[in-house]
Short mmCIF file of N, CA and C in Angstrom, two decimals:
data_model
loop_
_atom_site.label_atom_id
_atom_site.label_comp_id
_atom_site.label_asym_id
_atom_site.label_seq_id
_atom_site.Cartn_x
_atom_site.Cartn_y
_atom_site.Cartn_z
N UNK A 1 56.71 69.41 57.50
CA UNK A 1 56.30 70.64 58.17
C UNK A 1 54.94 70.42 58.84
N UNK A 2 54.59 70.64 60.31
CA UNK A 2 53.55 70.46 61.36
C UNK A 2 52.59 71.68 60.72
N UNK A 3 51.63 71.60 60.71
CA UNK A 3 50.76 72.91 60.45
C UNK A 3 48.96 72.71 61.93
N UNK A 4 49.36 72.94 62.81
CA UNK A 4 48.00 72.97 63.72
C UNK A 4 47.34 74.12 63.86
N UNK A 5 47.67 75.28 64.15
CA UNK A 5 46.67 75.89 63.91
C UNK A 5 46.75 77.08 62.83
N UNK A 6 45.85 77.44 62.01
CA UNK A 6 45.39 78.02 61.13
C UNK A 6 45.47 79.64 60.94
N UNK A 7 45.29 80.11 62.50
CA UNK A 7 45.01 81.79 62.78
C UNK A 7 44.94 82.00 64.13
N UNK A 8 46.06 82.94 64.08
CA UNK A 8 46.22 83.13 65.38
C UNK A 8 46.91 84.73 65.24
N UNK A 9 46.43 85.05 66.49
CA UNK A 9 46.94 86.61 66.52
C UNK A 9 48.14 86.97 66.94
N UNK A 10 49.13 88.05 66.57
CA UNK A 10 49.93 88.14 66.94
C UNK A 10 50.31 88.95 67.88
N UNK A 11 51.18 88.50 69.40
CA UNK A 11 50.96 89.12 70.53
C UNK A 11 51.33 90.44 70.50
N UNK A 12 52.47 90.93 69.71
CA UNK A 12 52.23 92.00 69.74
C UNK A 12 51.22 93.11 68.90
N UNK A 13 50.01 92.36 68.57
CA UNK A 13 49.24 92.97 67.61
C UNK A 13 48.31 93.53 68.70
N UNK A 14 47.53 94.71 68.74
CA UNK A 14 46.50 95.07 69.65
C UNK A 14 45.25 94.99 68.95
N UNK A 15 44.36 94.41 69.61
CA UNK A 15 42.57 93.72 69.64
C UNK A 15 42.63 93.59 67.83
N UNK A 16 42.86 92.50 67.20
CA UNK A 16 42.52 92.09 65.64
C UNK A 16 43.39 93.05 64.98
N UNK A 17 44.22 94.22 65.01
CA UNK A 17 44.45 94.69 64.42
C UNK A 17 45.39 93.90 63.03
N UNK A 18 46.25 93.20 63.58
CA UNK A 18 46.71 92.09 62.84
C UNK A 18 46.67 90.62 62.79
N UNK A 19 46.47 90.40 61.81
CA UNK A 19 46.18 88.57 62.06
C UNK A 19 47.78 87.92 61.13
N UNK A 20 48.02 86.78 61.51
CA UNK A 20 49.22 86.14 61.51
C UNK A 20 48.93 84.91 60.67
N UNK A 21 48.84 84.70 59.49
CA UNK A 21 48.23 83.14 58.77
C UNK A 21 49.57 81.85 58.76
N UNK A 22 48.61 81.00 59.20
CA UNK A 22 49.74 79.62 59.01
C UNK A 22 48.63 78.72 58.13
N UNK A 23 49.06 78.44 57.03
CA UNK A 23 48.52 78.33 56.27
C UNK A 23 48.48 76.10 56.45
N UNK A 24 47.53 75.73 56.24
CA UNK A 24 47.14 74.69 56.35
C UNK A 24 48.03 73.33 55.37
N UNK A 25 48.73 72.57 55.82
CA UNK A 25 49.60 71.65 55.20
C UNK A 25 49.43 71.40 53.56
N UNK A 26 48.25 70.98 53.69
CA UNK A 26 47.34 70.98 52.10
C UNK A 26 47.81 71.76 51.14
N UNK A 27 47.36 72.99 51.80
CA UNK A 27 47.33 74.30 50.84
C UNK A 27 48.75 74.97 50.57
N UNK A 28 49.63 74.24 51.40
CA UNK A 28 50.91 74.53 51.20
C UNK A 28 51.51 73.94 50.12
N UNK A 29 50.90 72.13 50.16
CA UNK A 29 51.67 71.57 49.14
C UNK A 29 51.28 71.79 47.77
N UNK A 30 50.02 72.22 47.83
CA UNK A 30 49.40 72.72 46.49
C UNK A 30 50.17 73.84 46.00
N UNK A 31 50.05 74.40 46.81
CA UNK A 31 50.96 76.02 46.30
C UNK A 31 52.29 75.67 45.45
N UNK A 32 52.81 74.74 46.42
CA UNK A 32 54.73 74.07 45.95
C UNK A 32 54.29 73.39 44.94
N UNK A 33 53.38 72.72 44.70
CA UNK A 33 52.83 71.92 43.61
C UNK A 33 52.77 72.74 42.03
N UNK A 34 52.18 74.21 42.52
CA UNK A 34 51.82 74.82 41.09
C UNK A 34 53.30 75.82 41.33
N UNK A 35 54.02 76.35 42.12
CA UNK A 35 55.54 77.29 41.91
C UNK A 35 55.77 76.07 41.00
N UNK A 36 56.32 74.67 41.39
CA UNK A 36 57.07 73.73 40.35
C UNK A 36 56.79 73.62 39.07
N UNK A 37 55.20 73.66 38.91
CA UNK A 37 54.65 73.70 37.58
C UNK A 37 55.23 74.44 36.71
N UNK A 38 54.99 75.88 37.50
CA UNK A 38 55.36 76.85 36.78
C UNK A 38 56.73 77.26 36.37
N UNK A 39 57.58 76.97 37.06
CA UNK A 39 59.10 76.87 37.19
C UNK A 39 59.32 75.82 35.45
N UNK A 40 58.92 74.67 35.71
CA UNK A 40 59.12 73.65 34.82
C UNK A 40 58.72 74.17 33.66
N UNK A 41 57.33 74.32 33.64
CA UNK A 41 56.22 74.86 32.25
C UNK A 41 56.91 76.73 31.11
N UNK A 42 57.79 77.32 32.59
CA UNK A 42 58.38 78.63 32.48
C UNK A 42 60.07 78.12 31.32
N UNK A 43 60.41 76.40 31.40
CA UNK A 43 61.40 76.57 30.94
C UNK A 43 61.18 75.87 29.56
N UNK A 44 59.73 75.30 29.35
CA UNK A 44 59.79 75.07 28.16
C UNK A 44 58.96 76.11 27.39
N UNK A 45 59.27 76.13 25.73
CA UNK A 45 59.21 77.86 25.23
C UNK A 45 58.07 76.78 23.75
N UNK A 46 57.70 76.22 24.47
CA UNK A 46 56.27 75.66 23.46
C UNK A 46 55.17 76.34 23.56
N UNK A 47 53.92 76.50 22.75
CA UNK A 47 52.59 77.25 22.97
C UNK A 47 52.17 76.06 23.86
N UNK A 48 51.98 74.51 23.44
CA UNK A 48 51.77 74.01 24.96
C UNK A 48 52.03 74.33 26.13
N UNK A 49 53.15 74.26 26.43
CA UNK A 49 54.21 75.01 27.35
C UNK A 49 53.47 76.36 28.50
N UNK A 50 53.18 77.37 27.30
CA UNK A 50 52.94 78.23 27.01
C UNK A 50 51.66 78.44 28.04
N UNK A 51 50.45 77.79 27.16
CA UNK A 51 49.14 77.86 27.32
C UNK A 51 49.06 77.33 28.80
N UNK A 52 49.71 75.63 29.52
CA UNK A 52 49.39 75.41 30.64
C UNK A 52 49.96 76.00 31.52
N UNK A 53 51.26 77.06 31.63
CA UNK A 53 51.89 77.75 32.25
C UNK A 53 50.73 79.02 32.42
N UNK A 54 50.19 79.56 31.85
CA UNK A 54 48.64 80.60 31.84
C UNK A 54 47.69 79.89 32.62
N UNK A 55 47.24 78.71 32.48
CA UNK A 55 46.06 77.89 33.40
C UNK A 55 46.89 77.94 34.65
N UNK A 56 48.11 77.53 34.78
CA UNK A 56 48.70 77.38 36.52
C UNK A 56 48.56 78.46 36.94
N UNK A 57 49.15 80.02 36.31
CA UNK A 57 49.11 81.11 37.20
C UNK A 57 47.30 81.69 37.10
N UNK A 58 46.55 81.49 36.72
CA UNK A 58 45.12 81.18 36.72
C UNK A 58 44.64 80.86 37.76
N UNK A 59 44.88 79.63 37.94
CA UNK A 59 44.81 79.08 38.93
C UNK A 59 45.34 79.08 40.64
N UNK A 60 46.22 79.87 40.38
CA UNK A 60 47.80 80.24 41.33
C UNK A 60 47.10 81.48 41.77
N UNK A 61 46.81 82.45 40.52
CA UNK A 61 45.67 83.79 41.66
C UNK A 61 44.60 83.15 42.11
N UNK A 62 43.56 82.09 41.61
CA UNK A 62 42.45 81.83 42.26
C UNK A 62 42.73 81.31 43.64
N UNK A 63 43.34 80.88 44.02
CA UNK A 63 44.15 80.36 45.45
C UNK A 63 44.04 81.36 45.84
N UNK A 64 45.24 82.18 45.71
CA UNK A 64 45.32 83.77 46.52
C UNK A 64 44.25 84.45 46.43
N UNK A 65 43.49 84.76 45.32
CA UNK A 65 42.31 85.41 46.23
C UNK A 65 41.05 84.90 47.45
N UNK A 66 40.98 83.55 47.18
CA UNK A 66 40.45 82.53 47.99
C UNK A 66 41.33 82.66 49.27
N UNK A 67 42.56 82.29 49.74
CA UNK A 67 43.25 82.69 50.83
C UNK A 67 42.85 84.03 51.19
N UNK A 68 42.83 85.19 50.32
CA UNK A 68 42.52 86.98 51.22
C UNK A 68 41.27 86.45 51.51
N UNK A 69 40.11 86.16 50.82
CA UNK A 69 38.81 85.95 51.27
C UNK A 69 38.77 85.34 52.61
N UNK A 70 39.73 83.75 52.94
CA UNK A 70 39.55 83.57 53.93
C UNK A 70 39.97 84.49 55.15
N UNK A 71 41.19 84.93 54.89
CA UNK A 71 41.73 85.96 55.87
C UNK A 71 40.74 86.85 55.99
N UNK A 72 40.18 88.26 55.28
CA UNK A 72 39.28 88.75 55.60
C UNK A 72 38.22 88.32 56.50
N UNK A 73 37.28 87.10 56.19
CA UNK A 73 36.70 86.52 56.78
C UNK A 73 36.87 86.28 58.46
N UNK A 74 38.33 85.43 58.67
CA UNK A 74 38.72 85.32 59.82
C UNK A 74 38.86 86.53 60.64
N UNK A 75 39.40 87.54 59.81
CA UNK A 75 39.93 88.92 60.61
C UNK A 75 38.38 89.62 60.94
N UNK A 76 36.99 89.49 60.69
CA UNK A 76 35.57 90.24 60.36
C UNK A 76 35.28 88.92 61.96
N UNK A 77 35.67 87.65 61.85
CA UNK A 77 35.21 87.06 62.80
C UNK A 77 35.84 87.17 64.23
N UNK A 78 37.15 87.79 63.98
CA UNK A 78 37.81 87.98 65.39
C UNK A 78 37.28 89.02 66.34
N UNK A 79 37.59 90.32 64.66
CA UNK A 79 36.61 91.65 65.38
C UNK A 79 35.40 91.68 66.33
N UNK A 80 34.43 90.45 65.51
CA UNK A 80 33.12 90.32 66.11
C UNK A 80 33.37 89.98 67.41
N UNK A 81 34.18 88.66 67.66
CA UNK A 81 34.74 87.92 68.44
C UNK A 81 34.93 89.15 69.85
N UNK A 82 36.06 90.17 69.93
CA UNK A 82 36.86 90.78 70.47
C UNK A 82 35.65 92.03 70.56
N UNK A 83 34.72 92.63 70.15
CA UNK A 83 33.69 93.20 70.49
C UNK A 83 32.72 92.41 71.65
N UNK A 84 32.52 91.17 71.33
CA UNK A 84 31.35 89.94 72.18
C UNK A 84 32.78 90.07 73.16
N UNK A 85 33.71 89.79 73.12
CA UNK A 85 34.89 89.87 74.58
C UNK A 85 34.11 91.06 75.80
N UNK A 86 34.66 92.21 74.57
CA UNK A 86 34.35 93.56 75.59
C UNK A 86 33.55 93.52 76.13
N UNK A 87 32.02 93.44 76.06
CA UNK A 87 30.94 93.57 76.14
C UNK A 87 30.79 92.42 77.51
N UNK A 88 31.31 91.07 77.29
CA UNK A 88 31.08 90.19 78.40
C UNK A 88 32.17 90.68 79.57
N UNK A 89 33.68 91.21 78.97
CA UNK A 89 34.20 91.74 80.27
C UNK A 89 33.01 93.12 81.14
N UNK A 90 32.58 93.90 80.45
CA UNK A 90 31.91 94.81 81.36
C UNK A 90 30.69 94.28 81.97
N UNK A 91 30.46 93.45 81.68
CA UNK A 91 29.45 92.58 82.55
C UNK A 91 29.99 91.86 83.32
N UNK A 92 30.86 91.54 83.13
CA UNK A 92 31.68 90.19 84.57
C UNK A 92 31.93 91.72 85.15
N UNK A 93 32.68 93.07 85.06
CA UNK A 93 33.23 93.87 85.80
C UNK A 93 32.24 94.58 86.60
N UNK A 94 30.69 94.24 86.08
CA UNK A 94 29.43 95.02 86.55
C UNK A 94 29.47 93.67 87.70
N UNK A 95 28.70 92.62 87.44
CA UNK A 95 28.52 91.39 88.03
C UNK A 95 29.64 91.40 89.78
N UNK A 96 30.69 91.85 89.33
CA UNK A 96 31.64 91.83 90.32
C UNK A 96 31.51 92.58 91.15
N UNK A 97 31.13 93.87 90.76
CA UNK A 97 30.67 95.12 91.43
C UNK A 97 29.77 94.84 92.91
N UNK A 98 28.87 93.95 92.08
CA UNK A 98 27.15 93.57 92.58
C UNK A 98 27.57 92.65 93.41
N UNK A 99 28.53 91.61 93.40
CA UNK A 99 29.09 90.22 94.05
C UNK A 99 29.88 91.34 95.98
N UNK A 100 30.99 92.26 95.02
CA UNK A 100 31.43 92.67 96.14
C UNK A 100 30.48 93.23 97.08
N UNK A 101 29.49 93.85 96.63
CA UNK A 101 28.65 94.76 97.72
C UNK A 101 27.82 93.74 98.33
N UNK A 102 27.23 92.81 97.85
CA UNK A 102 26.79 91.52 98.43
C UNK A 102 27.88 90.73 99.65
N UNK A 103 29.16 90.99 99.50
CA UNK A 103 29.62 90.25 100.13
C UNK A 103 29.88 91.19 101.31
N UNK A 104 30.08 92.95 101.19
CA UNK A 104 30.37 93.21 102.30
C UNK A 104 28.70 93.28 103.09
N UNK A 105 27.81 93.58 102.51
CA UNK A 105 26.32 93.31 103.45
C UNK A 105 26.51 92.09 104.09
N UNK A 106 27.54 90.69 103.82
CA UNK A 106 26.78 89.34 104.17
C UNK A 106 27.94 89.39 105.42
N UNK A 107 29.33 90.07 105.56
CA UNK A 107 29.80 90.22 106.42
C UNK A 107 29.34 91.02 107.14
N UNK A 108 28.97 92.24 107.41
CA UNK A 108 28.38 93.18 108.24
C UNK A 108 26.90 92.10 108.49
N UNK A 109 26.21 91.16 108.23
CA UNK A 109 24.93 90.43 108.78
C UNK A 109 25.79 89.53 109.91
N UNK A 110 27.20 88.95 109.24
CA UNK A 110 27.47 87.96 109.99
C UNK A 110 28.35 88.43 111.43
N UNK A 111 28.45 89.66 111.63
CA UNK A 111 29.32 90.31 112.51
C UNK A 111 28.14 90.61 113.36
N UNK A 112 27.27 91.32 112.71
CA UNK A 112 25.81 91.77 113.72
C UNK A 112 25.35 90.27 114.65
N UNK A 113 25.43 89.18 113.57
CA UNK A 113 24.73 87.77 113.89
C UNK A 113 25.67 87.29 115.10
N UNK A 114 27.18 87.38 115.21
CA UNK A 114 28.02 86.96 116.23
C UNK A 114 27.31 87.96 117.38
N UNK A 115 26.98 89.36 117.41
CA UNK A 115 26.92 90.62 118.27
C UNK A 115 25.63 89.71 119.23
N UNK A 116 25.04 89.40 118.36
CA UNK A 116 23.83 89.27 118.65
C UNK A 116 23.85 87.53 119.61
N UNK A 117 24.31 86.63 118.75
CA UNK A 117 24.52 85.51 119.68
C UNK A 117 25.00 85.64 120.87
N UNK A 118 26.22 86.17 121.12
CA UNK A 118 26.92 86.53 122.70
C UNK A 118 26.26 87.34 123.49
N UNK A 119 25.71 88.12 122.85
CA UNK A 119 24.43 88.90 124.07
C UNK A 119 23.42 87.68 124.59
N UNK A 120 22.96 86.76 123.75
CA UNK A 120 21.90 85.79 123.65
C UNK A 120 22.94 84.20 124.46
N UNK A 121 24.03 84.64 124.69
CA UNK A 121 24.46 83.20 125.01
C UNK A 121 23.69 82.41 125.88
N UNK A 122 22.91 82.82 127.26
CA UNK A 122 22.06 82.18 128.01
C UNK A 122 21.16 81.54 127.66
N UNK A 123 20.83 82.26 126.16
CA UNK A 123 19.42 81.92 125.98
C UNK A 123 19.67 80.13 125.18
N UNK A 124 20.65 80.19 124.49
CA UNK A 124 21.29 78.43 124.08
C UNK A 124 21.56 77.56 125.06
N UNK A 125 22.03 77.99 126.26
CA UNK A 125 22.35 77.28 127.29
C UNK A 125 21.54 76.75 127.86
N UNK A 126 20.90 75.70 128.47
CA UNK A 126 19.54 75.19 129.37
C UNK A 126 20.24 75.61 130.76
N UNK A 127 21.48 75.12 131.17
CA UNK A 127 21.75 75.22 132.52
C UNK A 127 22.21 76.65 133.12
N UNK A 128 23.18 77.07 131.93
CA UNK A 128 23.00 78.66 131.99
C UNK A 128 21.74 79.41 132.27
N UNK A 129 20.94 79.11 131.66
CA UNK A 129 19.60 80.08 131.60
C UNK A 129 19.18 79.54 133.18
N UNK A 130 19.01 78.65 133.94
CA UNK A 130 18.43 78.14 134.69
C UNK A 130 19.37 78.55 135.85
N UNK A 131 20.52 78.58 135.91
CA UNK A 131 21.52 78.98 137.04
C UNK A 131 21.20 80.71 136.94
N UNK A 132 21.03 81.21 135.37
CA UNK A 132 21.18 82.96 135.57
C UNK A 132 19.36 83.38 136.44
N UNK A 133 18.67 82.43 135.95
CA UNK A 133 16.98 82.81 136.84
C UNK A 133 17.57 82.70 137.84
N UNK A 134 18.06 81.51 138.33
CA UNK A 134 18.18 81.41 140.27
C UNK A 134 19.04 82.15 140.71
N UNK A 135 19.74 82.83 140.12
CA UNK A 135 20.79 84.05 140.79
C UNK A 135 20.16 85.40 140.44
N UNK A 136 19.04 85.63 139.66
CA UNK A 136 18.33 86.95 139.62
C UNK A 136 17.22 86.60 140.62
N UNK A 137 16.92 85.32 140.84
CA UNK A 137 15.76 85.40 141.62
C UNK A 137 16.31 85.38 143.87
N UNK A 138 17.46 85.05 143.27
CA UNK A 138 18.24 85.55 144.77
C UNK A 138 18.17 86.55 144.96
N UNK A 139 18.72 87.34 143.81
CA UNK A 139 19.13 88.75 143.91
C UNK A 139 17.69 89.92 144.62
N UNK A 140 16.98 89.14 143.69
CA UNK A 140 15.71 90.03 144.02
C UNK A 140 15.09 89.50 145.86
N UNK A 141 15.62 88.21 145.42
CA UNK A 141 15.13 88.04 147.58
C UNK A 141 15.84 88.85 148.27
N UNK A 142 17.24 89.10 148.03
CA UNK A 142 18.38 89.88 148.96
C UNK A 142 17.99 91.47 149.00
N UNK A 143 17.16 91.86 147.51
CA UNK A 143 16.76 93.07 147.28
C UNK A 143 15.54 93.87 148.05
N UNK A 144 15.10 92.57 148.07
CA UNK A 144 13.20 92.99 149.00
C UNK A 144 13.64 92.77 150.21
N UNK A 145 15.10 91.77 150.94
CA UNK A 145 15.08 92.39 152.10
C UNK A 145 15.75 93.05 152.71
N UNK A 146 17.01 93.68 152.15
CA UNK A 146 17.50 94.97 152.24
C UNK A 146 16.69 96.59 152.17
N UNK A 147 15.66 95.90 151.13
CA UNK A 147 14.35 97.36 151.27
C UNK A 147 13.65 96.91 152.64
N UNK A 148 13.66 95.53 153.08
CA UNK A 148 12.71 95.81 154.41
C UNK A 148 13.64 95.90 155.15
N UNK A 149 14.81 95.76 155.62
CA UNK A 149 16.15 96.59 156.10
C UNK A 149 16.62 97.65 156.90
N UNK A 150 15.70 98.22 155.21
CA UNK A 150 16.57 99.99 155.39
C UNK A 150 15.36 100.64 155.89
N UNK A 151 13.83 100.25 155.20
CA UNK A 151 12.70 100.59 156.39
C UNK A 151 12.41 100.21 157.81
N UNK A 152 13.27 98.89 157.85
CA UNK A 152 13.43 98.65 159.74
C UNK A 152 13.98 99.72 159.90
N UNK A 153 15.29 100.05 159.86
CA UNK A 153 16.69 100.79 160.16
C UNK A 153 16.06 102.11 159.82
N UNK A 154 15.17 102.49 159.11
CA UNK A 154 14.52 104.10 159.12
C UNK A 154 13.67 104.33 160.61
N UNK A 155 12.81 103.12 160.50
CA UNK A 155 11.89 103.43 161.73
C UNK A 155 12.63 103.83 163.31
N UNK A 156 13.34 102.21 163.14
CA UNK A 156 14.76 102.49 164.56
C UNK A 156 15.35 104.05 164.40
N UNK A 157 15.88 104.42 163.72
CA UNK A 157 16.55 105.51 163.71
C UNK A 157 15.26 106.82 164.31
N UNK A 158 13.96 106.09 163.99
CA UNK A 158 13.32 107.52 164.19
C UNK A 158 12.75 107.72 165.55
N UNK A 159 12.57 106.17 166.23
CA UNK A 159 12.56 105.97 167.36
C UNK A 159 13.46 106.43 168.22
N UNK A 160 14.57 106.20 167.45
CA UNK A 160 15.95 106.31 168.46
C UNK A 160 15.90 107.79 168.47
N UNK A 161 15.84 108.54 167.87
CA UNK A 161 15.91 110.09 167.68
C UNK A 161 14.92 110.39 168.52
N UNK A 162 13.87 110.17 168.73
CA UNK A 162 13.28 110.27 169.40
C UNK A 162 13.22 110.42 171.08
N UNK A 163 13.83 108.82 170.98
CA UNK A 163 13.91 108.69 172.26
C UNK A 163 15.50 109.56 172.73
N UNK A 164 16.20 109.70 172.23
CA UNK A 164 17.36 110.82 172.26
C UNK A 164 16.84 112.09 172.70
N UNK A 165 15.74 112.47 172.09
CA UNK A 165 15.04 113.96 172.08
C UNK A 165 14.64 114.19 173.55
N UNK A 166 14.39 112.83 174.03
CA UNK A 166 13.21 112.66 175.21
C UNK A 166 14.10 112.66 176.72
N UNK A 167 15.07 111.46 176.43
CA UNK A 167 16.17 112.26 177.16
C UNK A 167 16.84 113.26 177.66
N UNK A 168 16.91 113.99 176.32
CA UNK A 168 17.65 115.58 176.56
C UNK A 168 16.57 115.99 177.02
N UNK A 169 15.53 116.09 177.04
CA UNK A 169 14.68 116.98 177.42
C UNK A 169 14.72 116.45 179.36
N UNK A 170 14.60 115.46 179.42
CA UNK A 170 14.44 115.10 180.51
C UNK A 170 15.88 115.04 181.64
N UNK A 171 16.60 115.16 180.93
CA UNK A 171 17.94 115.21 181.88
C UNK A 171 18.31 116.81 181.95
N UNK A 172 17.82 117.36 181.77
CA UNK A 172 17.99 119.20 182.18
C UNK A 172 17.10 119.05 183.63
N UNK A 173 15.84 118.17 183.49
CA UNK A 173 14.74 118.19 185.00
C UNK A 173 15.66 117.48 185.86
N UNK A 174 16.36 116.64 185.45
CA UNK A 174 17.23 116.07 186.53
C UNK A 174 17.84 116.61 187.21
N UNK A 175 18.83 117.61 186.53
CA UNK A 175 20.00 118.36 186.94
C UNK A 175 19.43 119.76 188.25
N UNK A 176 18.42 119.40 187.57
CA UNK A 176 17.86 120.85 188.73
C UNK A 176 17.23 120.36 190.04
N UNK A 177 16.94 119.17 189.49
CA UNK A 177 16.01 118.80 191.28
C UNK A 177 17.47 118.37 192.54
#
């Protein structure tokens, strides 16, 4: 008979409530060791007989109460055990809490951080940046001379109105002479 482990809970038992003993190879054969004794010592009807048949079951409770002791023991260490559980699950469940909100701040940084690069793309670029100056600095030549342009093209117009005015006035003297 294999005997590996010692104590173990049983799955359908909930948190220590029951413990399950497999009792250690040793302590098994000892046990079969003193039932035989006693079996044997039970069939002879001598006060020898007698007297070591009293030392085996003597001995036979000191086992068993030594076994509850250990059980107790084990079952006081699981409890502890399965309390130190709880206690570290609500801390991993706190910890997790703290992990998730960390992670959605580090996505909302890294979404802002993309927002922010593509507005900034020129500014990584050397030839970009240098082609976008010489096309703002066109822009602004085409700009200053469309403003001197539209102030030519104001003045002409005011001339021309003018000289329109000067006309009409003067082609009524025509018509009469």
């Amino acid at each position: 008979m294999r005997c590996k482990k010692y104590f173990r809970l049983s799955p359908a038992a909930k948190a220590g409530s029951f413990v399950e003993v497999k009792r250690p190879c040793s302590w098994q054969k000892t046990e079969n060791k003193l039932i035989s004794k006693i079996r044997n010592l039970g069939q002879m009807r001598s006060p020898e007989g007698i007297e070591n048949n009293l030392s085996i079951v003597y001995l036979h409770s000191q086992f068993q109460s030594h076994l509850k002791e250990t059980i107790n023991f084990v079952e006081l260490e699981i409890q502890a055990k399965l309390a130190n559980l709880a206690k570290i699950k609500a801390m991993i469940g706190n910890k997790r809490k703290a992990l998730a909100g960390v992670m959605i701040t580090k996505d909302k940084l890294r979404a802002d951080n993309l927002r922010l690069c593509q507005r900034c793309s020129l500014l990584r670029n050397k030839k970009l940046l240098q082609d976008f100056e010489k096309v703002k600095d066109a822009c602004e030549d085409l700009q200053s001379q469309l403003d001197i342009l539209k102030r030519q093209h104001e003045k002409l117009s005011v001339k021309c109105s003018t000289v329109k005015s000067k006309l009409k006035q003067s082609r009524p003297l025509q018509h009469c002479v």
